[in-house]
Coordinates of C-alpha atoms in Angstrom, one line a residue:
M1 CA -42.5 35.1 84.2
K2 CA -45.8 33.4 85.1
P3 CA -45.8 31.1 88.2
A4 CA -46.4 28.0 86.2
F5 CA -43.5 28.6 83.8
R6 CA -41.3 29.6 86.8
F7 CA -42.2 26.3 88.5
R8 CA -41.3 24.2 85.5
A9 CA -38.0 26.0 85.0
V10 CA -37.0 25.5 88.6
L11 CA -38.0 21.8 88.4
A12 CA -36.0 21.3 85.3
A13 CA -33.0 22.9 86.9
I14 CA -33.3 20.6 90.0
V15 CA -33.6 17.5 87.8
T16 CA -30.5 18.5 85.8
A17 CA -28.5 19.2 88.9
A18 CA -29.6 15.9 90.5
A19 CA -28.5 14.0 87.4
L20 CA -25.1 15.7 87.3
L21 CA -24.6 14.9 91.0
A22 CA -25.6 11.3 90.5
S23 CA -23.2 10.8 87.6
A24 CA -20.3 12.7 89.2
G25 CA -19.3 9.7 91.4
Q26 CA -20.0 7.1 88.7
P27 CA -17.2 5.6 86.6
Q28 CA -17.5 6.5 83.0
I29 CA -17.4 3.6 80.5
A30 CA -14.9 4.8 77.9
K31 CA -15.2 3.6 74.4
A32 CA -11.6 4.6 74.0
E33 CA -9.9 3.7 70.8
P34 CA -6.1 3.4 70.5
P35 CA -4.4 6.5 69.4
P36 CA -3.6 6.8 65.7
I37 CA -0.3 5.4 64.4
S38 CA 1.2 5.2 61.0
S39 CA 4.4 3.9 59.3
H40 CA 6.6 4.8 56.4
A41 CA 5.4 1.8 54.5
V42 CA 3.2 1.8 51.4
A43 CA 1.2 -0.9 53.1
S44 CA 1.3 -2.5 56.5
S45 CA -0.5 -5.0 58.7
V46 CA -0.3 -6.1 62.4
I47 CA -1.8 -9.4 63.4
D48 CA -2.3 -11.3 66.7
V49 CA -0.9 -14.7 65.9
A50 CA -3.1 -16.8 68.1
S51 CA -6.5 -15.3 67.2
G52 CA -5.7 -14.1 63.7
R53 CA -7.1 -10.7 64.5
I54 CA -5.6 -7.9 62.4
V55 CA -5.4 -5.1 64.9
F56 CA -3.9 -2.4 62.6
Q57 CA -3.5 -2.0 58.8
E58 CA -2.9 0.6 56.3
R59 CA -3.8 -0.2 52.6
G60 CA -3.6 -3.8 53.9
D61 CA -5.3 -5.3 50.8
E62 CA -3.3 -3.5 48.2
Q63 CA -1.6 -5.9 45.8
L64 CA 2.1 -5.2 45.8
R65 CA 5.5 -6.9 45.1
I66 CA 6.7 -8.7 48.2
A67 CA 10.3 -9.8 47.3
S68 CA 11.7 -12.5 49.6
L69 CA 8.7 -12.5 51.9
T70 CA 7.7 -15.0 49.3
K71 CA 9.9 -17.5 51.1
V72 CA 7.5 -17.7 54.1
M73 CA 5.1 -19.5 51.7
T74 CA 8.0 -21.5 50.2
A75 CA 9.1 -22.7 53.7
I76 CA 5.6 -23.7 55.0
V77 CA 4.7 -25.5 51.8
A78 CA 8.0 -27.4 51.9
I79 CA 7.6 -28.3 55.6
E80 CA 4.1 -29.5 55.0
H81 CA 4.6 -31.4 51.8
G82 CA 8.3 -32.5 52.1
T83 CA 10.3 -34.7 54.4
L84 CA 12.9 -32.8 56.5
T85 CA 15.4 -35.7 56.4
D86 CA 15.2 -35.9 52.5
T87 CA 18.3 -35.2 50.6
V88 CA 17.9 -32.3 48.1
K89 CA 20.2 -32.2 45.1
V90 CA 21.1 -28.9 43.5
G91 CA 20.2 -28.9 39.8
P92 CA 21.2 -26.4 37.0
A93 CA 18.2 -24.1 37.6
A94 CA 19.2 -23.6 41.3
Y95 CA 22.9 -23.4 40.8
G96 CA 24.0 -19.8 40.4
K97 CA 20.5 -18.4 40.7
E98 CA 20.7 -14.6 40.7
G99 CA 20.2 -12.5 43.8
S100 CA 20.9 -13.5 47.3
S101 CA 22.4 -16.9 47.6
I102 CA 23.9 -19.5 50.0
Y103 CA 26.4 -20.4 47.2
L104 CA 25.3 -24.0 46.6
H105 CA 27.4 -26.0 44.1
L106 CA 25.9 -27.9 41.1
G107 CA 25.1 -31.4 42.2
E108 CA 25.6 -30.6 45.9
E109 CA 23.4 -32.5 48.3
M110 CA 21.9 -31.2 51.5
T111 CA 19.0 -32.2 53.8
L112 CA 15.8 -30.3 53.2
H113 CA 15.9 -29.2 56.9
N114 CA 19.3 -27.6 56.5
M115 CA 18.3 -26.0 53.2
L116 CA 15.3 -24.4 54.8
Y117 CA 17.7 -22.7 57.3
G118 CA 19.6 -21.3 54.3
L119 CA 16.4 -20.2 52.7
M120 CA 15.1 -18.3 55.7
L121 CA 18.2 -17.0 57.4
R122 CA 20.2 -16.0 54.3
S123 CA 17.3 -15.7 51.8
G124 CA 19.0 -18.1 49.4
N125 CA 17.4 -18.0 46.0
D126 CA 19.4 -21.1 45.0
A127 CA 18.0 -22.9 48.1
A128 CA 14.4 -21.8 47.2
T129 CA 14.8 -23.2 43.6
A130 CA 16.3 -26.5 44.8
I131 CA 13.6 -26.9 47.4
A132 CA 10.9 -26.2 44.9
E133 CA 12.2 -28.7 42.4
H134 CA 12.6 -31.4 45.1
V135 CA 9.2 -30.9 46.8
G136 CA 7.1 -30.0 43.8
G137 CA 8.8 -32.1 41.2
S138 CA 9.5 -28.9 39.3
V139 CA 9.4 -25.2 40.0
E140 CA 6.0 -25.0 38.2
G141 CA 4.6 -27.9 40.3
F142 CA 5.8 -26.2 43.5
V143 CA 4.3 -22.8 42.5
Y144 CA 1.0 -24.7 42.0
L145 CA 1.2 -25.9 45.7
M146 CA 2.0 -22.3 46.8
N147 CA -1.1 -20.9 45.2
E148 CA -3.3 -23.8 46.4
K149 CA -2.1 -23.0 50.0
A150 CA -2.9 -19.3 49.5
R151 CA -6.4 -20.2 48.4
S152 CA -6.9 -22.5 51.3
L153 CA -5.9 -19.7 53.7
G154 CA -8.2 -17.2 52.1
M155 CA -5.4 -15.1 50.7
K156 CA -7.6 -13.2 48.1
H157 CA -5.0 -10.7 47.0
S158 CA -2.0 -13.0 46.3
S159 CA -0.5 -14.7 43.3
F160 CA 2.7 -16.6 43.3
K161 CA 4.8 -17.2 40.2
N162 CA 8.1 -18.4 41.8
P163 CA 9.5 -19.7 45.1
H164 CA 12.1 -17.0 45.7
G165 CA 10.4 -13.6 45.2
L166 CA 12.5 -12.2 42.4
D167 CA 10.5 -9.6 40.5
D168 CA 8.1 -11.5 38.2
E169 CA 5.0 -10.2 36.4
G170 CA 1.9 -11.4 38.2
H171 CA 3.8 -12.3 41.4
Y172 CA 2.3 -10.3 44.3
S173 CA 0.6 -10.3 47.6
S174 CA -0.8 -7.9 50.2
A175 CA 0.2 -6.9 53.7
N176 CA -3.0 -8.5 55.2
D177 CA -2.5 -11.7 53.2
M178 CA 1.1 -12.0 54.3
A179 CA 0.0 -11.4 57.9
V180 CA -2.5 -14.2 57.7
L181 CA 0.1 -16.5 56.1
T182 CA 2.6 -15.6 58.8
A183 CA 0.2 -16.2 61.7
Y184 CA -0.5 -19.6 60.1
A185 CA 3.1 -20.5 59.6
L186 CA 4.1 -19.5 63.1
K187 CA 1.9 -22.2 64.5
N188 CA 4.2 -24.8 62.9
K189 CA 7.0 -25.8 65.3
T190 CA 9.5 -26.4 62.6
F191 CA 8.9 -23.0 61.1
Q192 CA 9.0 -21.4 64.5
E193 CA 12.4 -22.9 65.3
I194 CA 13.9 -21.9 61.9
V195 CA 12.9 -18.3 61.8
K196 CA 14.0 -17.5 65.4
T197 CA 17.5 -19.0 64.9
K198 CA 20.2 -16.3 64.9
V199 CA 23.1 -18.5 63.7
K200 CA 23.0 -21.9 62.0
S201 CA 25.8 -24.2 61.0
A202 CA 25.4 -27.0 58.4
P203 CA 27.8 -29.5 56.8
N204 CA 29.6 -28.3 53.7
P205 CA 30.7 -31.1 51.4
N206 CA 32.8 -28.8 49.2
E207 CA 35.1 -27.3 51.8
D208 CA 36.9 -28.1 55.0
W209 CA 34.7 -25.8 56.9
D210 CA 30.9 -25.9 57.6
Y211 CA 28.4 -23.4 56.4
R212 CA 27.6 -20.7 58.9
W213 CA 24.5 -18.7 58.3
I214 CA 23.8 -15.5 60.3
N215 CA 20.1 -14.5 60.2
K216 CA 19.6 -11.2 58.2
N217 CA 16.6 -10.3 60.5
K218 CA 18.1 -7.6 62.7
M219 CA 14.9 -7.5 64.8
L220 CA 16.1 -10.6 66.6
N221 CA 18.7 -8.5 68.2
M222 CA 16.9 -5.2 68.3
Y223 CA 13.6 -6.0 69.9
E224 CA 12.9 -7.8 73.2
G225 CA 10.9 -11.0 72.6
A226 CA 11.6 -10.9 68.8
D227 CA 11.3 -14.4 67.3
G228 CA 11.0 -14.1 63.5
V229 CA 10.4 -13.8 60.6
K230 CA 11.8 -12.6 57.2
T231 CA 13.5 -9.8 55.3
G232 CA 13.2 -8.9 51.6
Y233 CA 14.4 -6.6 49.0
T234 CA 14.3 -6.2 45.2
T235 CA 14.8 -3.1 43.0
L236 CA 11.0 -2.9 42.3
A237 CA 9.6 -4.1 45.6
R238 CA 12.0 -2.1 47.7
R239 CA 12.4 -3.0 51.4
T240 CA 9.9 -5.5 52.7
L241 CA 9.9 -7.1 56.2
I242 CA 7.9 -9.4 58.4
S243 CA 8.8 -9.5 62.1
S244 CA 7.2 -11.3 65.1
A245 CA 7.6 -11.0 68.8
T246 CA 6.2 -12.7 71.9
R247 CA 5.7 -11.0 75.3
G248 CA 3.6 -12.3 78.2
G249 CA 2.5 -15.3 76.2
Q250 CA 1.1 -13.1 73.4
Q251 CA 2.6 -13.0 69.9
F252 CA 2.2 -10.4 67.2
A253 CA 3.5 -10.3 63.7
V254 CA 4.0 -7.1 61.6
V255 CA 4.2 -6.9 57.8
T256 CA 5.5 -3.8 55.9
L257 CA 5.8 -3.5 52.2
N258 CA 8.0 -0.9 50.6
D259 CA 9.2 0.7 53.8
G260 CA 12.4 2.8 53.9
D261 CA 12.5 2.8 57.7
D262 CA 11.2 -0.7 58.4
W263 CA 13.3 -1.6 61.5
N264 CA 12.1 1.5 63.5
D265 CA 8.5 1.1 62.2
H266 CA 8.3 -2.5 63.3
K267 CA 9.5 -1.6 66.8
R268 CA 6.8 1.1 67.0
L269 CA 4.1 -1.1 65.6
L270 CA 4.9 -4.0 67.9
D271 CA 5.0 -1.7 70.9
Y272 CA 1.6 -0.3 69.8
A273 CA 0.0 -3.8 69.5
F274 CA 1.3 -5.1 72.9
K275 CA 0.2 -1.9 74.7
H276 CA -3.2 -1.4 73.2
Y277 CA -4.4 -4.9 72.3
P278 CA -3.6 -7.2 75.2
S279 CA -4.9 -10.8 75.0
T280 CA -8.1 -10.9 77.1
S281 CA -9.8 -14.0 78.5
I282 CA -13.4 -14.1 77.2
V283 CA -14.6 -17.5 78.4
K284 CA -13.0 -20.4 80.3
S285 CA -13.3 -24.1 79.5
G286 CA -16.0 -25.6 81.7
E287 CA -17.7 -22.2 82.3
R288 CA -21.4 -22.5 82.7
V289 CA -23.2 -20.4 80.1
Q290 CA -26.9 -21.4 80.4
S291 CA -29.1 -22.8 83.1
P292 CA -29.4 -25.5 84.0
N293 CA -26.4 -27.4 82.7
L294 CA -24.5 -26.2 79.6
V295 CA -20.8 -25.5 79.7
V296 CA -18.2 -24.2 77.2
A297 CA -15.9 -27.0 75.9
R298 CA -12.8 -24.8 75.5
S299 CA -11.3 -21.5 76.6
F300 CA -11.2 -18.5 74.3
D301 CA -8.9 -15.5 74.5
Y302 CA -8.9 -12.5 72.2
P303 CA -6.9 -9.3 71.8
L304 CA -9.1 -6.3 72.8
A305 CA -8.5 -2.6 73.0
E306 CA -9.7 -0.6 76.0
G307 CA -13.5 -0.3 75.9
E308 CA -14.1 -3.1 73.4
I309 CA -15.1 -5.6 76.1
G310 CA -18.3 -3.7 76.4
E311 CA -19.0 -4.3 72.7
L312 CA -18.8 -8.1 73.0
R313 CA -22.0 -10.0 72.5
K314 CA -22.8 -13.7 73.2
K315 CA -25.3 -15.8 71.5
I316 CA -26.3 -19.4 72.3
V317 CA -27.3 -21.6 69.4
L318 CA -28.8 -24.9 70.5
E319 CA -28.1 -28.1 68.5
D320 CA -30.9 -29.9 66.7
Q321 CA -31.5 -33.2 68.4
T322 CA -31.5 -35.0 65.0
T323 CA -27.9 -34.1 64.2
T324 CA -24.8 -36.3 64.5
D325 CA -23.2 -33.6 66.7
Y326 CA -26.1 -33.9 69.2
R327 CA -25.7 -37.7 69.3
L328 CA -22.0 -37.2 70.0
G329 CA -22.8 -35.1 73.0
M330 CA -22.7 -31.5 71.7
R331 CA -25.7 -29.5 72.8
G332 CA -25.0 -26.3 71.0
K333 CA -22.6 -23.5 70.3
L334 CA -21.6 -20.3 72.1
E335 CA -21.1 -17.6 69.4
L336 CA -19.1 -14.5 70.2
Y337 CA -19.5 -11.3 68.3
L338 CA -17.4 -8.1 68.4
K339 CA -19.0 -5.0 66.8
G340 CA -21.4 -7.3 64.9
E341 CA -18.7 -9.6 63.5
R342 CA -18.5 -13.2 64.7
I343 CA -15.1 -14.0 66.2
A344 CA -15.7 -17.4 67.7
S345 CA -18.1 -20.4 67.8
L346 CA -17.4 -22.6 70.8
P347 CA -19.0 -26.0 71.4
L348 CA -21.3 -26.5 74.4
F349 CA -21.8 -29.7 76.3
E350 CA -23.8 -30.8 79.3
D351 CA -22.1 -30.0 82.6
G352 CA -20.2 -33.2 83.8
S353 CA -20.3 -34.8 80.4
S354 CA -17.2 -36.7 79.4
R355 CA -18.2 -36.8 75.7
Y356 CA -16.4 -33.6 74.7
K357 CA -13.2 -34.8 76.3
A358 CA -13.4 -38.0 74.3
Q359 CA -14.2 -36.1 71.2
E360 CA -11.2 -33.8 71.7
Q361 CA -8.9 -36.8 72.2
A362 CA -10.3 -38.5 69.1
T363 CA -9.8 -35.3 67.1
F364 CA -6.2 -35.0 68.3
Q365 CA -5.4 -38.6 67.5
F366 CA -6.9 -38.3 64.0
A367 CA -5.0 -35.1 63.2
K368 CA -1.8 -36.7 64.3
F369 CA -2.4 -39.9 62.2
E370 CA -3.4 -37.7 59.2
Q371 CA -0.2 -35.7 59.5
E372 CA 2.0 -38.7 59.8
Q373 CA 0.4 -40.3 56.8
R374 CA 0.7 -37.1 54.8
H375 CA 4.4 -36.9 55.6
A376 CA 5.0 -40.5 54.9
N377 CA 3.0 -40.9 51.7
F378 CA 1.4 -37.8 50.3
A379 CA 4.6 -35.9 49.5
D380 CA 6.1 -38.7 47.4
I381 CA 2.8 -39.4 45.6
F382 CA 2.1 -35.7 44.9
R383 CA 5.7 -35.1 43.7
T384 CA 5.4 -38.0 41.2
L385 CA 2.1 -36.6 39.9
L386 CA 3.4 -33.1 39.5
R387 CA 6.6 -34.4 37.8
A388 CA 4.5 -36.3 35.3
V389 CA 2.3 -33.3 34.6
F390 CA 5.0 -30.7 34.2
T391 CA 8.0 -32.7 32.9
G392 CA 6.5 -35.9 31.5
E393 CA 8.8 -38.0 33.7
T394 CA 7.6 -40.3 36.5
K395 CA 10.9 -41.1 38.2
E396 CA 13.4 -38.9 40.0
G397 CA 17.0 -38.6 39.1

């Protein structure tokens, strides 16, 4: 070997050895992904309730029959458009409805609130029909509300034909869509309270004893922190299940469609989500993000797997001074991206400004007023309109 070649070879070896020695004591940044997991379901989805991030899915967008998981939509539409203290009267269409039942009598009256417990704990198809007729003015009117809600939530693979989930041509959803719906519904306190209830009693006008409904959702007793949501079964849909659980302030929901081993699968999928996708603080309210004086108006947490924190990117977008938002005190937005996808857009204000606090208070008060007005007026008005459209009648009774 010539001296020049020998020198270059020795130098290359020294450089390589030095690089190896330098890196030996350095921590390696692992882009570790959670280990693979699967279920026995035809389709499945796991969602972080607070953020709406789907952390796992298999065939999540496939359109399938969902059986009584339908009643999650029935319940949230009824809660939002109805009045819980209303008295619901059982008509001929609800009385003796096939499938699972809470055995309501023809002409029986029950509060909407109690009927929702019968709907979600015992999966009463008679309750579903009675609720639909009361809140929507007719079953058809209520189904219209269900599909409007699906559209507003971005459920692109769903079509509802009835309020109970009995097999019906054109009645379907997907695991991902039902996960999105469930995450939305679980933010409603009335819905939360109903689906986590293990046993509920309600007045029974036809007997000397009260109704006593035991929740069919075995996950409430099988899994630590379980707090919902709904079981389902029909001959064509097979076993369907939505469960939710909260641990350490973080809540996940799991959806499986056509799963012969759903209880065990849900325990495994919940364990997987809690272990591999813990809620991670990304920014704190009041945190300074740009010199000299911009701060984030609210905190943001997000479920991240190990290694994903290094894939977060932040982008500051300054507000045009001619906009209304700027005049109201907002100076820009902090946009957060994970793997190129935007996951949040947080308002920025000047450090020390009280404008964002005033804006938050105003927003809260408006939302509260809007909700009260909707509950007080909108349900009655909309029921009347739907009744006129679908039945030709303008009065109840």
